[in-house]
Amino acid sequence: MLAYFVRRLFYMLTTMVFVSLIGFFIINLPPGSYIDVYQAQRQNMGTSTASAELEALTRRYGLDKPVYVQYWKWITGFVQGDFGISFEYNREVKELIWQRLSFTVLIALGTLIFTWIVAIPIGIYAATHQYKIGDNAATFVGMAGLSIPDFMLALVLMVIVQNVFGFSVSGLFSREYIDAPWSLAKIGDLIKHLWVPVLVVGTSGTAGLMRIMRGNLLDILNMQYVQAARARGLSEPLVIIKHAVRNALHPLIMLLGMSLPSIISGSLVVSIVLGLPTTGPLYFAALRNQDMYLAGTFLMFLAGMLVVGNFLADILLALVDPRIRYE
Amino acid sequence: MADNQNTILQVENLHTHFFTESGVIRALRGVDFSVERGKVLGIVGESGCGKSVTAQCIMNMLPGNGRAVEGKISYYPRESIGSQTEKVDITGLPPRGKAMRAIRGNEIAMIFQEPMTSLDPVYTVGSQLMEAITLHQNVTKQQGKEIAVDALAKVNLPEPARIFDAYPHQLSGGQRQRVMIAIALSCNPTLLIADEPTTALDVTTQAQILDLMRALQEETHMSIIFITHDLGVVAEMCDDVAVMYLGKVVEQTTVDAAFHSPQHPYTRALLRSIPRLTDENQTRLDVIKGRVPDPSVVPPGCAFHPRCPEVIPGLCDVHTPEVIKLGGGQEVRCLLYDDKLMAQSPTRTALAESR
């Protein structure tokens, strides 16, 4: 078991190194250096930057040096918590990211919990009542949820809430609370806004997860050990929960590991439509504007989340399945 | 037969249908047989004749789209202190109800065809054994574990305490089938249903498992329904035989009679299709011509008539044979033994006499 851990951990670090290498070089591929863009932008805005400031930046990131030196400077800084600066915002990447990241994680976790709580029981119900009315209804609603685009659902909800309840659900806070200090009222306001993105992003996720759960469980229900458990005289709920569902969870655990990166990158369109202060739109803008350190940081976080997610999933799987544990 | 003190299970006129999208499949079309207390009944027949469905009916755990639409399964439980044994009508019990679950796994246990997949891979052998024991017996955890390890020792598993903590994937096919037998026998059932328990095992292991089952049967005096398509296994294991064809029992008799004086043409054909060591080299093995028809299109009259070597045209494809009792408890469903029908047409009487 320990060897299994260590091996996974080693794979994880190797993957991260490769991701950072490839990612950094791809971000550097477009012609023109960061300093050129920075300078051009400054000139556009009518302010000329002192050449001393530019030189300091060049020295800090080794921008006049070959690309591998730049990479080395960036990555050594990165592991120490210096993510570089964003020329677009002229601020440290660190400062830019944290605030948005916390909101993103809040929305993503809310969505994740919503999805699982809704999808798993429905999936189990649909599988145990295959082709009955409940299953067909769940399938229909699920398919509808899967095929309606996120942004459209978001727009429809915005309009409905605006017209029926008379308040705007765009953003995460009402206007008066955006810059207000944290208080109970502000949290209440947050919750009032939070359910919309959670519902919108969760709907398609729920539909997919439900179908996967249903399919897995149907496979497992045909297994002989389910029959054998029944033949032992176990009650039907016990057979389903203890023997069937437990075995149907494997693919879902893998899925859970894969869904961690979507905490950062997911729900981009919804975030833009709803005007949410999440990382999605920021990442998108960074890629468009060649904001290399900002984009690079996001890339590293995405890869990190994916790798950590897979690592956690592997550990969870080992806990759930003895065949992996004793490999 | 139902009044017979020695009967433990009586199946009468059992019809089981599966309601599928492409129509109703009549898997069982009137199955009759009975199992005697302490005896081993073999149910033989080709694939698709309804052997396993019969077992599922007795356990009252048909798949969702299957239903016993007609007929009765009566179970006569463990002999109580008085001479009166109460009859349980299994077909009348709700499949998921408490009464049925108290019988299932406790008084009637079952082992399956695929030992590789009959154990849940994520639980230890011990935990699955304990599941059955603690469910049906009023024992503490410690006592339960003792019973479990005992049960594992009884099926000749080496180091039963180690096997108790093992996961199914750490055991071989033969070991897993032993574990299944241990689980089935842990609650001392009066009736064991074995659905092709050795089909998936290699011949050596198969012989060991059969020996074990035979020994355990002699020790515990339980009744066994042994479902198989292997007549060699029947000869080795069983006291009585029920031969099934397309959802009906066509012949029920003792194992001796089945091998030495089989009456139904189908039974005879089955016996002819066993390879024999004494056969001369260059002879071809007899086969039954044709194949088992789709259960959704059962031939009229006697269902076996298109494949029967002794078919009488105009009779077998018209009349459905009833159960005819011959001497010595031999029962057969074949028009050749229906004196009344045979007498009606003189030419056929001659044919019957020439037989």
XYZ file of C-alpha atoms in Angstrom, chain A residues 128 131-132 223-236 238 241-244 246-247 250 320-327, chain B residues 21 56 59 61 96 101 104-106 108 110 112-115 117-123 127-128 131-132 135-136 167 169-170 180 183:
66
model
C -33.624 -0.541 -10.148
C -38.010 1.003 -18.244
C -40.657 1.881 -15.677
C -23.628 -9.901 -11.820
C -23.890 -13.244 -10.160
C -22.730 -11.994 -6.777
C -25.809 -9.788 -6.593
C -27.943 -12.860 -7.233
C -25.895 -14.758 -4.679
C -26.403 -12.031 -2.080
C -30.128 -12.189 -2.735
C -30.013 -15.985 -2.458
C -28.505 -15.583 1.008
C -31.762 -13.959 2.048
C -30.566 -10.357 2.303
C -33.257 -7.721 1.974
C -33.454 -5.980 -1.375
C -29.270 -4.150 1.487
C -26.726 -0.585 -1.424
C -24.141 -2.944 0.019
C -23.334 -5.114 -2.964
C -24.523 -3.421 -6.153
C -20.664 -0.211 -3.834
C -19.366 -1.971 -6.928
C -15.603 2.812 -9.346
C -12.912 0.860 -2.088
C -11.501 -2.049 -4.033
C -9.220 -4.658 -2.481
C -8.130 -5.874 -5.908
C -6.285 -2.583 -6.448
C -4.966 -2.518 -2.898
C -3.310 -5.918 -3.247
C -2.035 -5.389 -6.749
C -40.274 -6.075 -25.543
C -35.006 -19.124 -9.764
C -35.815 -19.363 -4.769
C -36.136 -14.540 -7.248
C -39.060 -9.537 -1.335
C -36.276 -14.117 2.938
C -34.004 -18.112 1.235
C -30.438 -18.805 2.261
C -31.643 -20.394 5.467
C -33.271 -23.357 0.835
C -28.302 -22.028 -3.679
C -24.228 -20.897 -8.797
C -22.565 -21.755 -12.046
C -19.783 -19.171 -12.090
C -17.681 -19.380 -8.943
C -18.242 -14.077 -10.098
C -20.457 -15.403 -7.315
C -18.557 -13.595 -4.590
C -18.637 -9.839 -4.237
C -15.056 -8.730 -5.017
C -14.992 -5.880 -2.498
C -15.801 -7.862 0.645
C -17.772 -10.914 5.732
C -19.968 -12.562 3.112
C -23.740 -11.954 6.338
C -25.672 -15.187 5.924
C -28.971 -12.906 9.261
C -30.495 -16.298 9.919
C -10.666 -11.470 -0.659
C -9.649 -12.504 -6.024
C -7.002 -14.206 -3.903
C -19.943 -20.704 -1.973
C -21.903 -20.055 2.659
